[in-house]
Short mmCIF file of N, CA and C and ligand atoms in Angstrom, two decimals:
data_model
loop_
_atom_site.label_atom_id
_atom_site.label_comp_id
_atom_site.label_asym_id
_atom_site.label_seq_id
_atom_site.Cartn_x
_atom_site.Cartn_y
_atom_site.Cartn_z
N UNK A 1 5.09 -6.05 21.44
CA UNK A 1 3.79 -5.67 20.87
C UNK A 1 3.06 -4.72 21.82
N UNK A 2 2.42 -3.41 21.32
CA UNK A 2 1.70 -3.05 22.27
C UNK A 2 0.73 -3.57 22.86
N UNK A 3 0.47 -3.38 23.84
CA UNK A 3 -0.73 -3.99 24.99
C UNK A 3 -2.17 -3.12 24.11
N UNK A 4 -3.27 -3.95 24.38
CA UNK A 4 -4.48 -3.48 24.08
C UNK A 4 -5.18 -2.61 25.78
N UNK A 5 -5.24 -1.79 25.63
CA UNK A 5 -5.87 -1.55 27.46
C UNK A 5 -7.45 -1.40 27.33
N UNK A 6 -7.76 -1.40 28.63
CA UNK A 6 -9.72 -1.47 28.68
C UNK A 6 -10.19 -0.94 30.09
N UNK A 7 -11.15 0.05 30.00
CA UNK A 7 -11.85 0.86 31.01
C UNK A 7 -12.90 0.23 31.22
N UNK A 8 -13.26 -0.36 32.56
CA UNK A 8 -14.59 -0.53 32.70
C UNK A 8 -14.86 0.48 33.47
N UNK A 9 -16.15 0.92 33.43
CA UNK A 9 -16.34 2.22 34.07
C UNK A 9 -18.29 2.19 34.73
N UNK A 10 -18.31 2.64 35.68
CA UNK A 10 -19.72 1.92 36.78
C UNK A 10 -19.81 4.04 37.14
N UNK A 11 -20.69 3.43 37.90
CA UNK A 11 -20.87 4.93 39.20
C UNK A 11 -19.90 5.08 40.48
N UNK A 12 -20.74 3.91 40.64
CA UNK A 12 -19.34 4.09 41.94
C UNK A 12 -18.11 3.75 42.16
N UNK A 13 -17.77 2.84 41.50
CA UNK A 13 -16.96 1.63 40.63
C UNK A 13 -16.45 1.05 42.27
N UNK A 14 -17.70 0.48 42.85
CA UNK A 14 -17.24 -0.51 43.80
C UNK A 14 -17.73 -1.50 43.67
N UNK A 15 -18.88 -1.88 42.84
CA UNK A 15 -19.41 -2.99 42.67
C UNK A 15 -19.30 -3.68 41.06
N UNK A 16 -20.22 -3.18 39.76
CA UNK A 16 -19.98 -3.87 38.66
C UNK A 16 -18.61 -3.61 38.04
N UNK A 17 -17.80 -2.47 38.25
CA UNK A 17 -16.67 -2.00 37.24
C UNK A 17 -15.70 -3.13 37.80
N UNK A 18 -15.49 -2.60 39.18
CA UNK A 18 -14.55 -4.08 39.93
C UNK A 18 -14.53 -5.10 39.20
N UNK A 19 -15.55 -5.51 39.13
CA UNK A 19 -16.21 -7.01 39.34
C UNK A 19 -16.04 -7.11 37.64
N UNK A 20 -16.22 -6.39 36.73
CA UNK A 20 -16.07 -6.70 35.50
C UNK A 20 -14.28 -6.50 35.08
N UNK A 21 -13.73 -5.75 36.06
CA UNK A 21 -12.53 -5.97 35.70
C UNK A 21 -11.66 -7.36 36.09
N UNK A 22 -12.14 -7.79 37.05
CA UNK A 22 -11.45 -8.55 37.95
C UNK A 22 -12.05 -10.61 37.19
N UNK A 23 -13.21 -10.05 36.74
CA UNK A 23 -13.43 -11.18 35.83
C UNK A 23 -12.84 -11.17 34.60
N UNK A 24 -12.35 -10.00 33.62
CA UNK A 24 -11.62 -9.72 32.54
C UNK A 24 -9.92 -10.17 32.64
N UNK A 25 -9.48 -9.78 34.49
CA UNK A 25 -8.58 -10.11 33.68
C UNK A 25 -8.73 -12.07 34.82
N UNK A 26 -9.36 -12.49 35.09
CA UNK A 26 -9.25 -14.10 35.33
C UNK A 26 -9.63 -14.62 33.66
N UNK A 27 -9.77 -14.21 33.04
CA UNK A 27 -10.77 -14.71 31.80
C UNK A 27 -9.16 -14.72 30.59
N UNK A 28 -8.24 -13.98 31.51
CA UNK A 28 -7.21 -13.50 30.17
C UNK A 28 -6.25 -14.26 31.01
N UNK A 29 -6.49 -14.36 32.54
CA UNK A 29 -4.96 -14.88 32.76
C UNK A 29 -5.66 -16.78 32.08
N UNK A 30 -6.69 -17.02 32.62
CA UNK A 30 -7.34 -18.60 31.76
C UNK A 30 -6.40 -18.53 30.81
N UNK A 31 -6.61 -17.84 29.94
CA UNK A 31 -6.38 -18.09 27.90
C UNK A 31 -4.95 -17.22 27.85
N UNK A 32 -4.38 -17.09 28.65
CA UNK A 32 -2.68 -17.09 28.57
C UNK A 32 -2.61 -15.70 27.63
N UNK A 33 -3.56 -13.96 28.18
CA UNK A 33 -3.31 -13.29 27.18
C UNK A 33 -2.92 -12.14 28.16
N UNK A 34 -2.74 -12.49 29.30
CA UNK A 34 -2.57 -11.39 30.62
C UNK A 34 -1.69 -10.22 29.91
N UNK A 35 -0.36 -11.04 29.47
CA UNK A 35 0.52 -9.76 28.82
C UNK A 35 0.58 -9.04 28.12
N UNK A 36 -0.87 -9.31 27.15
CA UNK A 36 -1.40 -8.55 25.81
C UNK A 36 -1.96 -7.17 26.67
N UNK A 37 -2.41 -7.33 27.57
CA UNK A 37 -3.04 -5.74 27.90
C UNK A 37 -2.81 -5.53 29.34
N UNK A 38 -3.51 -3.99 29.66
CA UNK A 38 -3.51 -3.26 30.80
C UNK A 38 -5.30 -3.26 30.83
N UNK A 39 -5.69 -3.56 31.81
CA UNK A 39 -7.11 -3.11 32.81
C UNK A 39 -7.24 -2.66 33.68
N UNK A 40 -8.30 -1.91 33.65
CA UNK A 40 -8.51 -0.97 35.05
C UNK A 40 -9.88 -0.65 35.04
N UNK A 41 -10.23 -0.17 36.01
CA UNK A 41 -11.79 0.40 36.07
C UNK A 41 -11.66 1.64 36.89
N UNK A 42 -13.29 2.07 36.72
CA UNK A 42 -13.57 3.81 37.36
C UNK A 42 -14.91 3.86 37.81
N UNK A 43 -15.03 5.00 38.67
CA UNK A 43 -16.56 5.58 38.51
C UNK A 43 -16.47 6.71 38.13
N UNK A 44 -17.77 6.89 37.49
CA UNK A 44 -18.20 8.48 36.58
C UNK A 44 -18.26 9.49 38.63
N UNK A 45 -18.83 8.91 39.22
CA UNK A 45 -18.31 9.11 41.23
C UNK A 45 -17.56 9.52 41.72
N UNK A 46 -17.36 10.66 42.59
CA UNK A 46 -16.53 10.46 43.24
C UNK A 46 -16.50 10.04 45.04
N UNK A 47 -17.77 9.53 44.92
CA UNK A 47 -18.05 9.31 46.96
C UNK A 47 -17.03 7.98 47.04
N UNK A 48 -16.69 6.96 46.22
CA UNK A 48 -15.86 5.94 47.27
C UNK A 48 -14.76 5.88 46.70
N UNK A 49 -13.96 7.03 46.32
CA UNK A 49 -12.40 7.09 45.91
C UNK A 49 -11.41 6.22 46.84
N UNK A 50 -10.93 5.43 46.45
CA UNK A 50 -9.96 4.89 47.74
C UNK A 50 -10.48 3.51 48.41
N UNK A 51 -11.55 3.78 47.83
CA UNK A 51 -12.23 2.28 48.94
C UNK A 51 -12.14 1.25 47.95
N UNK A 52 -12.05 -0.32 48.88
CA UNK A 52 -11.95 -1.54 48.38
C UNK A 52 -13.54 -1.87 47.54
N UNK A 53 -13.42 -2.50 46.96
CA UNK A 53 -15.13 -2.74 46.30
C UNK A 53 -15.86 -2.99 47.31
N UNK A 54 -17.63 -2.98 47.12
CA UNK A 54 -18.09 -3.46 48.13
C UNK A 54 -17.90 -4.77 48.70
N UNK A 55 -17.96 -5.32 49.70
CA UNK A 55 -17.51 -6.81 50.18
C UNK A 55 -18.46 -7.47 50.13
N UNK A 56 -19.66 -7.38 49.41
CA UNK A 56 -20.95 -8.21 49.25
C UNK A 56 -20.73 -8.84 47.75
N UNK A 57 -19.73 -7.86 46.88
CA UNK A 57 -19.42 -8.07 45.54
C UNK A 57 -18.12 -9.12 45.61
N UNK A 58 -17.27 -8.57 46.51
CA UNK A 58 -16.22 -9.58 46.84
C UNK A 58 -16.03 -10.72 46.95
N UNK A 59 -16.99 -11.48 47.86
CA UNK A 59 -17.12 -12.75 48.54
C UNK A 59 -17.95 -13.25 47.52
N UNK A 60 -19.38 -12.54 46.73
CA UNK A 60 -19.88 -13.29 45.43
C UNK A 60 -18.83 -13.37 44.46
N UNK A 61 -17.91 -12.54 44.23
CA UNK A 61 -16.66 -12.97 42.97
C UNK A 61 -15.83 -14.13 43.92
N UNK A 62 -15.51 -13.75 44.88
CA UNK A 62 -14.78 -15.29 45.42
C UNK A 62 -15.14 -16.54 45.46
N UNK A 63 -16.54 -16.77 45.67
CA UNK A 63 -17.13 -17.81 45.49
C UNK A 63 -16.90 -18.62 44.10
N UNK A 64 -16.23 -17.90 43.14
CA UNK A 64 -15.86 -17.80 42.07
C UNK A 64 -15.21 -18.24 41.68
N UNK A 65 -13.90 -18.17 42.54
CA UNK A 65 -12.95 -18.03 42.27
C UNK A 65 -12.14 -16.74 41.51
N UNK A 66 -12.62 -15.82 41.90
CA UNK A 66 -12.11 -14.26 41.15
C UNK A 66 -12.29 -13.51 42.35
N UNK A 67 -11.11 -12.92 42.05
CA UNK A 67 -10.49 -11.52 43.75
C UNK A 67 -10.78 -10.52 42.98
N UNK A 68 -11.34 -9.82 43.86
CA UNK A 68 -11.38 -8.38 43.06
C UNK A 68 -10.64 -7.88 44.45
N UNK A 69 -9.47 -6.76 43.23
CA UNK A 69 -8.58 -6.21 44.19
C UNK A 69 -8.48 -4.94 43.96
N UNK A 70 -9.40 -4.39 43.25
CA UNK A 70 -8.85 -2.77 42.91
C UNK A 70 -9.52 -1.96 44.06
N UNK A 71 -9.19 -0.57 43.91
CA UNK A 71 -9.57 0.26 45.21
C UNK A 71 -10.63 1.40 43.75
N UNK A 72 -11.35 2.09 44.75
CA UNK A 72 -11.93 3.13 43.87
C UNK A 72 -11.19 4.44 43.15
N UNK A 73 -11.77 4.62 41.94
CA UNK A 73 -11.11 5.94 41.70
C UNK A 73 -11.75 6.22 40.46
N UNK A 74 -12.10 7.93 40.12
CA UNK A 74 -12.88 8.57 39.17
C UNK A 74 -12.39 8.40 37.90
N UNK A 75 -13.25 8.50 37.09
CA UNK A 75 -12.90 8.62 35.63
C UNK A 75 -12.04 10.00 35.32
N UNK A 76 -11.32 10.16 34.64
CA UNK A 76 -10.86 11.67 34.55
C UNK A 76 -10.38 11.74 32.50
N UNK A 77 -10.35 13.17 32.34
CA UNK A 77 -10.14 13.28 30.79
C UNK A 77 -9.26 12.14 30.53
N UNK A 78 -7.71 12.50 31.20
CA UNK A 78 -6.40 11.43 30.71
C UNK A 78 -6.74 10.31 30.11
N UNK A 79 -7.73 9.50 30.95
CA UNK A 79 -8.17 8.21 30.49
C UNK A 79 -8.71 8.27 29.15
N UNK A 80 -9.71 9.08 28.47
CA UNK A 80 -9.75 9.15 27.31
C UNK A 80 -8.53 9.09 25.75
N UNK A 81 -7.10 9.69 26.44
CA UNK A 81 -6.09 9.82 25.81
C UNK A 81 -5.23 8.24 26.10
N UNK A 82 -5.57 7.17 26.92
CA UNK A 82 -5.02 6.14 27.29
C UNK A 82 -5.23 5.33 27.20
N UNK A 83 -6.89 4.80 27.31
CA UNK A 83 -7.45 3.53 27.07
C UNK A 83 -7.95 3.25 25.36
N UNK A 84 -7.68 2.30 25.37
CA UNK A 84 -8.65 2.27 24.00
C UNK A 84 -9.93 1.65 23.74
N UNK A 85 -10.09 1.15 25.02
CA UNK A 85 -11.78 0.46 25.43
C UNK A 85 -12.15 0.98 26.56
N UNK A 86 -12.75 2.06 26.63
CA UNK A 86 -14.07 2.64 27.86
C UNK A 86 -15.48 1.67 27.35
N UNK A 87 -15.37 0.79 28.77
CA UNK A 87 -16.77 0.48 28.72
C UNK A 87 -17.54 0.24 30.03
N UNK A 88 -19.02 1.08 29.73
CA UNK A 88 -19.96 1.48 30.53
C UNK A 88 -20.63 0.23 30.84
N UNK A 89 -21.26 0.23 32.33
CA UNK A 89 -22.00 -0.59 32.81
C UNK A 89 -23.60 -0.43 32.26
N UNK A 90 -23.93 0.68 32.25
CA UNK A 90 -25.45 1.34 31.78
C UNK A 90 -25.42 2.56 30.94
N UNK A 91 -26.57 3.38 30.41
CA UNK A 91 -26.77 4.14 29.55
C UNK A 91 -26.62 5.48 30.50
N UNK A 92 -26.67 5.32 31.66
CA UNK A 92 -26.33 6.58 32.47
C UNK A 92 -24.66 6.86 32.92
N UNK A 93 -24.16 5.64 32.94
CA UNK A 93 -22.81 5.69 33.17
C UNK A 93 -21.85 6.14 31.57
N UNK A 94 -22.23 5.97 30.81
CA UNK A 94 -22.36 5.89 29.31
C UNK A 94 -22.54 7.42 28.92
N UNK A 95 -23.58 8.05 29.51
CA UNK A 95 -24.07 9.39 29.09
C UNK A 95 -22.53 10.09 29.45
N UNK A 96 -22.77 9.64 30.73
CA UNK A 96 -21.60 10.46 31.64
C UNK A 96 -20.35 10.33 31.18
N UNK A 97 -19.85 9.57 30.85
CA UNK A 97 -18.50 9.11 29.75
C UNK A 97 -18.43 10.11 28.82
N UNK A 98 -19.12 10.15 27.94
CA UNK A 98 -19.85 10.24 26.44
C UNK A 98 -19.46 12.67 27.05
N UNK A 99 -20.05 12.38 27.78
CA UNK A 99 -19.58 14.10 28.28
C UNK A 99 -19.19 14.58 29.09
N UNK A 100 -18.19 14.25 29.62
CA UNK A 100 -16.94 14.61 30.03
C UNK A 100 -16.31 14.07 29.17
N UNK A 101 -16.11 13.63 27.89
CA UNK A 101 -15.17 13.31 26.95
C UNK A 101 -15.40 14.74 26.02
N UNK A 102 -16.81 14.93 26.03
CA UNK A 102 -17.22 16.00 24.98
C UNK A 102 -16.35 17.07 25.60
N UNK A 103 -16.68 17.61 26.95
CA UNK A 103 -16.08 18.52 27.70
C UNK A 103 -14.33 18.94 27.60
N UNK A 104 -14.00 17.76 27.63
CA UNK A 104 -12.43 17.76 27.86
C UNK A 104 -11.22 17.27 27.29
N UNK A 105 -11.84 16.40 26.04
CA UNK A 105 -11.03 16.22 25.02
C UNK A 105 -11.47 16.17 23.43
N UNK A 106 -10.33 16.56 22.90
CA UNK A 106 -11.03 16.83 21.26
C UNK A 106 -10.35 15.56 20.68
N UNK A 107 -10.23 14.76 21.26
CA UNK A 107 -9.29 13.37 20.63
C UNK A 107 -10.62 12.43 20.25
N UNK A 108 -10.52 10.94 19.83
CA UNK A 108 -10.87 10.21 19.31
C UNK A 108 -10.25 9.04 19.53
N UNK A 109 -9.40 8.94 20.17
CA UNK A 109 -8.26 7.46 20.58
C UNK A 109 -9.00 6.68 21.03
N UNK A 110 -9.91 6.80 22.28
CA UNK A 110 -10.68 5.69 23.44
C UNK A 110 -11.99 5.35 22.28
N UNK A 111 -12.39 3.59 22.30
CA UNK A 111 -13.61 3.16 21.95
C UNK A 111 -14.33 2.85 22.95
N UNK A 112 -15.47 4.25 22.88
CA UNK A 112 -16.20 4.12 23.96
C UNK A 112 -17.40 3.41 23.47
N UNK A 113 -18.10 2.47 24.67
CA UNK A 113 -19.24 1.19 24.40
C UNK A 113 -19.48 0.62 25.80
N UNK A 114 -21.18 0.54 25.60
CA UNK A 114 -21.66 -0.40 26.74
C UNK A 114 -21.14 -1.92 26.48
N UNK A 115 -21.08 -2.38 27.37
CA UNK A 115 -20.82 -3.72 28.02
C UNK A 115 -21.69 -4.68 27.08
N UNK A 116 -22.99 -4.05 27.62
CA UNK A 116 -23.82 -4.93 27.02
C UNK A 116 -23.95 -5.31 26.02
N UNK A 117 -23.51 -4.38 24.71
CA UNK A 117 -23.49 -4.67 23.57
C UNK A 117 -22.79 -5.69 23.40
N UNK A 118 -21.98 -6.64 23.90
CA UNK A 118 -21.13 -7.35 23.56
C UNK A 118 -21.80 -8.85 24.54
N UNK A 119 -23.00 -8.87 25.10
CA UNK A 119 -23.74 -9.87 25.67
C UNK A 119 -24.25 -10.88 24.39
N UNK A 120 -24.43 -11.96 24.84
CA UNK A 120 -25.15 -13.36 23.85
C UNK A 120 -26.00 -13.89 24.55
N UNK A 121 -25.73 -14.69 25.97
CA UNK A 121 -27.23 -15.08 26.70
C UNK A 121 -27.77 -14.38 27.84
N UNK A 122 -27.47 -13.49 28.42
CA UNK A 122 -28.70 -12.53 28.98
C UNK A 122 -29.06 -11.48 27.90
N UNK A 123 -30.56 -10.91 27.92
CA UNK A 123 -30.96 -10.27 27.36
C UNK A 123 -30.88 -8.76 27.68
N UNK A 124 -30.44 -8.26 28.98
CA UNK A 124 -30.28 -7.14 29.44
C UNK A 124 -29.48 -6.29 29.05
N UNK A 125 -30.21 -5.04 28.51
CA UNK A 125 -29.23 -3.86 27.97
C UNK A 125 -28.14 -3.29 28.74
N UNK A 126 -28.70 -3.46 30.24
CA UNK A 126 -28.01 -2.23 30.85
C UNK A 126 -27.32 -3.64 32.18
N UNK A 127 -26.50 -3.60 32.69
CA UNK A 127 -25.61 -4.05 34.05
C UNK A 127 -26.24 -3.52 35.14
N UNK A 128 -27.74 -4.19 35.56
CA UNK A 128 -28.07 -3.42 36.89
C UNK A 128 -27.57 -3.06 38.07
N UNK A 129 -27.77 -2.42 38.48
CA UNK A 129 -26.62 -1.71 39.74
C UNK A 129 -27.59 -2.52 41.10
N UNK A 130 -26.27 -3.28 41.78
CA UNK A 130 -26.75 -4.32 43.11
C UNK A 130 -26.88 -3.46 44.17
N UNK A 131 -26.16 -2.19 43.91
CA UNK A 131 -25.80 -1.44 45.21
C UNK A 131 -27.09 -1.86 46.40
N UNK A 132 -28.13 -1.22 46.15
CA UNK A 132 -29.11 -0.84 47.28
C UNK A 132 -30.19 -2.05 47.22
N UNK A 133 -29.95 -3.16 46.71
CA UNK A 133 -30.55 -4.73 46.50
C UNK A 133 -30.35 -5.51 47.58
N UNK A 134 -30.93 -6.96 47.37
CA UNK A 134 -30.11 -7.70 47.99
C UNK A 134 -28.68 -8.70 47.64
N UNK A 135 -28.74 -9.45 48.57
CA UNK A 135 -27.29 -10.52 47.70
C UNK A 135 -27.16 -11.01 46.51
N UNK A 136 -28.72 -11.39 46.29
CA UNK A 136 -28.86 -12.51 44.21
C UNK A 136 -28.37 -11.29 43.90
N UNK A 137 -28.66 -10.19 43.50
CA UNK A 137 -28.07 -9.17 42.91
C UNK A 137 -27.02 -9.02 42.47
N UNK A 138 -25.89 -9.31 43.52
CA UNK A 138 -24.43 -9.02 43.16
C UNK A 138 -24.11 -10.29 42.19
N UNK A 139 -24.77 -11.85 42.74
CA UNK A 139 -24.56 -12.93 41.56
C UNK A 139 -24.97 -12.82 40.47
N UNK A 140 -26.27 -12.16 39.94
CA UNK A 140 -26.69 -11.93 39.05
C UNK A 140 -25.69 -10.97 37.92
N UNK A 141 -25.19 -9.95 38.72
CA UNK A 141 -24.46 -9.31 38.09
C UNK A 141 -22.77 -10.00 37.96
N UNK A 142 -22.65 -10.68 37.88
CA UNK A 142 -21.78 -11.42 37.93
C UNK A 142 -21.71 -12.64 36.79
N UNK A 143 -22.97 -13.14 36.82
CA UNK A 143 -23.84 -13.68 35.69
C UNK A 143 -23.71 -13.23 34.51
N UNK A 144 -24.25 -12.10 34.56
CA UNK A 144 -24.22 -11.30 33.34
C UNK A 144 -22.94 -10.60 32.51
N UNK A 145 -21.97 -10.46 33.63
CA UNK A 145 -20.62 -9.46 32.96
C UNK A 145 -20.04 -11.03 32.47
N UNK A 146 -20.07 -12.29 33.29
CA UNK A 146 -19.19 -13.50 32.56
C UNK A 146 -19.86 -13.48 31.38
N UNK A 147 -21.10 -13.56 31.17
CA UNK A 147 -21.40 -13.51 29.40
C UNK A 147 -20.58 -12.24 28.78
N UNK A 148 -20.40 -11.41 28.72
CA UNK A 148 -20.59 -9.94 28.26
C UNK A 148 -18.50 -9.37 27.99
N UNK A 149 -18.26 -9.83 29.20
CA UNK A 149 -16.91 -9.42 29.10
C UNK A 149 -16.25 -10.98 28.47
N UNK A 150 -16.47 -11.97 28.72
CA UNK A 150 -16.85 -12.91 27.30
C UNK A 150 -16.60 -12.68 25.72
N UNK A 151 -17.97 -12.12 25.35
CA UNK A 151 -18.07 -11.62 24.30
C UNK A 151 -17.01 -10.43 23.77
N UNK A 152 -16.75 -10.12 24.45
CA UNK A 152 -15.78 -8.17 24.59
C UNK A 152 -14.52 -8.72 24.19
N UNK A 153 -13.99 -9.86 24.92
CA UNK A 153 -12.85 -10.66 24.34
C UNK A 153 -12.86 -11.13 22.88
N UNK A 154 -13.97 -11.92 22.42
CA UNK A 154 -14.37 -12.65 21.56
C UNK A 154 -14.09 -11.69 20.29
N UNK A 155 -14.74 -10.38 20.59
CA UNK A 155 -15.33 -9.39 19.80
C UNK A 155 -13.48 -8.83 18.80
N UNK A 156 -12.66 -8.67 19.99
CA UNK A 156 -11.53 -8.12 19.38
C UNK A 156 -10.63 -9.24 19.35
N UNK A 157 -10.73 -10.21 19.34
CA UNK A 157 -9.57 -11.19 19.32
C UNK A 157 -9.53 -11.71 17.80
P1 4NP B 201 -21.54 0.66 41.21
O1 4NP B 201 -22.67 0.66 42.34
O2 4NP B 201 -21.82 1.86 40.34
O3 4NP B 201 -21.78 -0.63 40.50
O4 4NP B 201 -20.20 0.74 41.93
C1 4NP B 201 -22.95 1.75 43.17
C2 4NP B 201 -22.19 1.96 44.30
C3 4NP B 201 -22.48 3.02 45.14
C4 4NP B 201 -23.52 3.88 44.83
C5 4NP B 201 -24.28 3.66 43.69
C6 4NP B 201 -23.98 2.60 42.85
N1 4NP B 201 -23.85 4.95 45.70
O5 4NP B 201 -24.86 5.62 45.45
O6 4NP B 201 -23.12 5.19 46.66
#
């Protein structure tokens, strides 16, 4: 069967994209669906290509019980032709998706969508960015993607 694949996609993608991937796929290896798809994440960014997520995001997903193990790396056209779920942390990460897709591909394959739309108990539109916060921050956001990437499952299953 083909695999379903899914973009989470942030700014910098060292803190929420990680962190929403790395809870997506603990949430799939739980419910025994790991082999149904491919995940990955990005930033619309390119300052922390290569780097591990931030380690303030790390140790709050470990506390968890969830590793986040991906390294950084930019969004680029291809991904539009590959994924079939791009989804944005905020309406700015979203914009930015939304054109460089306009820019560089005339396809229609990727379903691009905020995160949030797919939330039930936080009320927040947008995945606030912990970067320049303090620590509740990174839990909070952590908080919020377990509802959200949750729902995102729920939504296509
Ligand atoms: P992210 O957070 O988009 O959730 O990875 C940020 C990380 C770094 C920066 C901004 C947001 N930065 O400006 O370097």
């Amino acid at each position: 069967m083909k695999k379903i694949s899914v973009l989470f996609v942030c700014l910098g993608n060292i803190c929420r994209s990680p962190a929403a991937e790395a809870i997506f796929i603990n949430l799939l290896e739980r419910k025994g669906l790991t082999e149904g798809f491919i995940v990955d994440s990005a930033g619309t960014g390119s300052w922390h290509i290569g780097k591990k997520a931030d380690s303030r995001m790390r140790i709050a997903a470990e506390r968890r019980d969830i590793k986040i193990l991906s390294k950084a790396r930019q969004i680029t056209s291809k991904d539009f032709d590959v994924f079939n779920y791009i989804l944005a942390m905020d309406d700015s990460n979203f914009r930015n998706i939304q054109d460089l897709k306009n820019r560089t591909v005339s396809t229609d394959f990727a379903s691009i969508k905020k995160i949030q739309d797919f939330r039930s108990v936080f009320d927040e539109q947008e995945v606030p960015d912990p970067y320049f916060g303090g620590d509740e921050g990174f839990d909070y956001v952590l908080d919020i993607l377990e509802d959200s990437v949750n729902g995102f499952l729920e939504s296509i299953s």
